[in-house]
């Protein structure tokens, strides 16, 4: 009992001393980025990935695209609009949007407030409307009104990030792509 009491007293004394002393506060160091090993093209990791891809292809040969669209341009627009929203909400808005502006050439002539009025329910409408307008103009001026089929060209468009580019490349152009958001991409 005496040793316990002595230990408790010394702990209490240390606590009092540490609360009186003011030590300089060190800033927490940023964690180092996770370094993943490089994948050997002939290695077992790639063959495992190929097996998984084959199994997924067998199970889901024609996976449905939840965003309603009639062209690669409309898919690109719908993907952009789905950020911070749901596919269900996007599908409620896009019929009117695409009825009025079905192509990049037509949407490039639209006024931003008109686009914003239609997509307002999706959230972030001012930014999305500006991006839709700017993207349409770039598509017309630099790509003849067509959606480019390269990651680099897609990601250079206003409002288009890696995930949207991956969705369009995989769904519109049948390129191998794995669309993931930034949180997943950070860990992969």
Short mmCIF file of C-alpha atoms in Angstrom, two decimals:
data_model
loop_
_atom_site.label_atom_id
_atom_site.label_comp_id
_atom_site.label_asym_id
_atom_site.label_seq_id
_atom_site.Cartn_x
_atom_site.Cartn_y
_atom_site.Cartn_z
CA UNK A 1 0.00 0.00 0.00
CA UNK A 2 2.82 2.38 0.84
CA UNK A 3 4.42 1.87 -2.57
CA UNK A 4 1.09 2.54 -4.27
CA UNK A 5 0.60 5.70 -2.23
CA UNK A 6 4.14 6.82 -3.06
CA UNK A 7 3.53 6.20 -6.75
CA UNK A 8 0.25 8.11 -6.66
CA UNK A 9 1.89 11.01 -4.83
CA UNK A 10 4.77 11.18 -7.29
CA UNK A 11 2.32 11.07 -10.23
CA UNK A 12 0.29 13.90 -8.71
CA UNK A 13 3.49 15.89 -8.08
CA UNK A 14 4.62 15.39 -11.70
CA UNK A 15 1.20 16.49 -12.94
CA UNK A 16 1.35 19.69 -10.86
CA UNK A 17 4.87 20.43 -12.08
CA UNK A 18 3.97 19.86 -15.72
CA UNK A 19 0.95 22.13 -15.45
CA UNK A 20 3.08 24.93 -13.98
CA UNK A 21 5.87 24.69 -16.54
CA UNK A 22 5.15 26.00 -20.01
CA UNK A 23 7.01 24.08 -22.62
CA UNK A 24 7.05 25.32 -26.20
CA UNK A 25 4.38 23.61 -28.27
CA UNK A 26 5.73 21.71 -31.24
CA UNK A 27 3.69 21.66 -34.40
CA UNK A 28 2.64 18.23 -35.50
CA UNK A 29 4.58 16.98 -38.47
CA UNK A 30 2.67 16.25 -41.62
CA UNK A 31 2.52 12.52 -42.26
CA UNK A 32 4.67 11.32 -45.09
CA UNK A 33 2.78 10.24 -48.20
CA UNK A 34 2.12 6.55 -48.51
CA UNK A 35 4.58 5.03 -50.94
CA UNK A 36 3.22 2.05 -52.76
CA UNK A 37 5.44 -0.48 -54.48
CA UNK A 38 5.60 -0.29 -58.24
CA UNK A 39 3.74 -3.05 -60.02
CA UNK A 40 5.73 -5.40 -62.19
CA UNK A 41 3.76 -5.93 -65.41
CA UNK A 42 4.61 -9.62 -65.31
CA UNK A 43 4.06 -9.96 -61.58
CA UNK A 44 1.38 -11.76 -59.60
CA UNK A 45 -0.43 -8.51 -58.68
CA UNK A 46 -1.25 -7.74 -62.30
CA UNK A 47 -2.41 -11.28 -63.03
CA UNK A 48 -4.65 -11.13 -59.96
CA UNK A 49 -6.10 -7.82 -61.20
CA UNK A 50 -6.70 -9.36 -64.62
CA UNK A 51 -8.53 -12.30 -63.02
CA UNK A 52 -10.71 -9.95 -60.98
CA UNK A 53 -11.46 -7.84 -64.07
CA UNK A 54 -12.45 -10.99 -66.01
CA UNK A 55 -14.75 -12.11 -63.19
CA UNK A 56 -16.40 -8.68 -63.02
CA UNK A 57 -16.83 -8.64 -66.80
CA UNK A 58 -18.48 -12.08 -66.65
CA UNK A 59 -20.81 -11.01 -63.84
CA UNK A 60 -21.62 -7.59 -65.29
CA UNK A 61 -21.10 -7.69 -69.07
CA UNK A 62 -23.18 -4.57 -69.74
CA UNK A 63 -23.38 -2.51 -66.56
CA UNK A 64 -26.12 0.11 -66.75
CA UNK A 65 -25.21 3.78 -66.82
CA UNK A 66 -27.36 5.48 -64.17
CA UNK A 67 -27.18 8.91 -65.84
CA UNK A 68 -29.67 9.35 -68.69
CA UNK A 69 -28.09 10.71 -71.86
CA UNK A 70 -28.21 10.43 -75.65
CA UNK A 71 -24.64 11.43 -76.51
CA UNK A 72 -21.14 11.67 -75.10
CA UNK A 73 -21.71 15.42 -74.64
CA UNK A 74 -24.82 14.79 -72.55
CA UNK A 75 -23.00 12.15 -70.50
CA UNK A 76 -20.17 14.62 -69.86
CA UNK A 77 -22.66 17.28 -68.72
CA UNK A 78 -24.58 14.83 -66.51
CA UNK A 79 -21.35 13.62 -64.88
CA UNK A 80 -20.31 17.19 -64.17
CA UNK A 81 -23.71 17.93 -62.64
CA UNK A 82 -23.59 14.82 -60.42
CA UNK A 83 -20.83 16.29 -58.22
CA UNK A 84 -22.26 16.88 -54.73
CA UNK A 85 -25.64 15.59 -55.94
CA UNK A 86 -27.35 12.29 -56.74
CA UNK A 87 -27.90 10.60 -60.08
CA UNK A 88 -31.64 10.60 -59.37
CA UNK A 89 -31.67 14.40 -59.00
CA UNK A 90 -29.47 14.85 -62.07
CA UNK A 91 -31.88 12.68 -64.09
CA UNK A 92 -34.76 14.93 -63.00
CA UNK A 93 -32.96 18.04 -64.30
CA UNK A 94 -31.24 16.89 -67.49
CA UNK A 95 -34.32 16.26 -69.67
CA UNK A 96 -35.16 19.99 -69.65
CA UNK A 97 -31.50 20.99 -69.90
CA UNK A 98 -30.91 18.75 -72.92
CA UNK A 99 -34.25 19.66 -74.51
CA UNK A 100 -33.10 23.28 -74.61
CA UNK A 101 -29.39 22.69 -75.28
CA UNK A 102 -28.78 19.17 -76.66
CA UNK A 103 -25.28 19.77 -78.08
CA UNK A 104 -22.13 21.67 -77.19
CA UNK A 105 -22.70 24.08 -80.08
CA UNK A 106 -26.18 24.98 -78.83
CA UNK A 107 -25.20 25.11 -75.14
CA UNK A 108 -22.26 27.39 -75.99
CA UNK A 109 -24.83 30.04 -76.98
CA UNK A 110 -26.84 29.71 -73.74
CA UNK A 111 -26.74 32.40 -71.08
CA UNK A 112 -25.26 31.26 -67.76
CA UNK A 113 -28.29 32.49 -65.72
CA UNK A 114 -30.61 30.43 -67.94
CA UNK A 115 -28.55 27.27 -67.34
CA UNK A 116 -28.36 28.08 -63.64
CA UNK A 117 -32.14 28.41 -63.41
CA UNK A 118 -32.61 24.85 -64.65
CA UNK A 119 -29.89 23.21 -62.54
CA UNK A 120 -30.46 25.21 -59.33
CA UNK A 121 -31.91 22.23 -57.41
CA UNK A 122 -28.64 20.29 -57.76
CA UNK A 123 -26.57 22.62 -55.60
CA UNK A 124 -23.45 24.55 -56.60
CA UNK A 125 -25.54 25.83 -59.51
CA UNK A 126 -23.61 29.08 -60.15
CA UNK A 127 -20.30 27.24 -60.54
CA UNK A 128 -21.77 24.34 -62.49
CA UNK A 129 -23.61 26.69 -64.87
CA UNK A 130 -20.43 28.67 -65.57
CA UNK A 131 -18.50 25.44 -66.13
CA UNK A 132 -21.15 24.00 -68.48
CA UNK A 133 -21.09 27.18 -70.55
CA UNK A 134 -17.29 27.45 -70.60
CA UNK A 135 -16.86 23.73 -71.32
CA UNK A 136 -19.31 23.92 -74.24
CA UNK A 137 -17.44 26.88 -75.72
CA UNK A 138 -14.09 25.07 -75.43
CA UNK A 139 -15.57 21.95 -77.04
CA UNK A 140 -16.81 24.04 -79.98
CA UNK A 141 -13.65 26.13 -80.37
CA UNK A 142 -11.03 23.43 -79.82
CA UNK A 143 -12.74 20.12 -80.61
CA UNK A 144 -15.31 20.92 -83.28
CA UNK A 145 -18.17 20.49 -80.82
CA UNK A 146 -17.21 16.87 -80.10
CA UNK A 147 -16.17 15.35 -76.79
CA UNK A 148 -12.49 14.35 -77.00
CA UNK A 149 -11.56 10.75 -76.26
CA UNK A 150 -8.41 11.30 -74.22
CA UNK A 151 -7.96 11.80 -70.49
CA UNK A 152 -5.65 14.76 -71.02
CA UNK A 153 -8.10 16.62 -73.26
CA UNK A 154 -11.08 15.86 -71.02
CA UNK A 155 -9.31 16.94 -67.84
CA UNK A 156 -8.33 20.23 -69.51
CA UNK A 157 -12.01 21.16 -69.91
CA UNK A 158 -13.52 23.58 -67.36
CA UNK A 159 -15.13 21.72 -64.46
CA UNK A 160 -13.90 18.27 -65.49
CA UNK A 161 -11.74 16.27 -63.10
CA UNK A 162 -10.23 12.82 -63.22
CA UNK A 163 -13.34 10.96 -62.03
CA UNK A 164 -15.63 12.56 -64.62
CA UNK A 165 -13.02 11.98 -67.33
CA UNK A 166 -12.80 8.32 -66.27
CA UNK A 167 -16.58 7.86 -66.41
CA UNK A 168 -16.78 9.40 -69.89
CA UNK A 169 -13.76 7.45 -71.19
CA UNK A 170 -15.18 4.16 -69.92
CA UNK A 171 -18.86 4.67 -70.74
CA UNK A 172 -18.76 6.75 -73.93
CA UNK A 173 -15.55 5.47 -75.51
CA UNK A 174 -15.14 1.96 -73.99
CA UNK A 175 -11.66 2.73 -72.69
CA UNK A 176 -10.42 0.89 -69.65
CA UNK A 177 -10.86 3.28 -66.75
CA UNK A 178 -11.60 3.00 -63.06
CA UNK A 179 -13.66 6.02 -61.98
CA UNK A 180 -13.05 6.75 -58.31
CA UNK A 181 -13.41 9.91 -56.29
CA UNK A 182 -10.46 11.80 -54.84
CA UNK A 183 -10.74 10.08 -51.45
CA UNK A 184 -10.34 6.61 -52.96
CA UNK A 185 -7.77 7.75 -55.54
CA UNK A 186 -5.62 9.14 -52.72
CA UNK A 187 -5.28 5.64 -51.20
CA UNK A 188 -4.89 3.65 -54.40
#
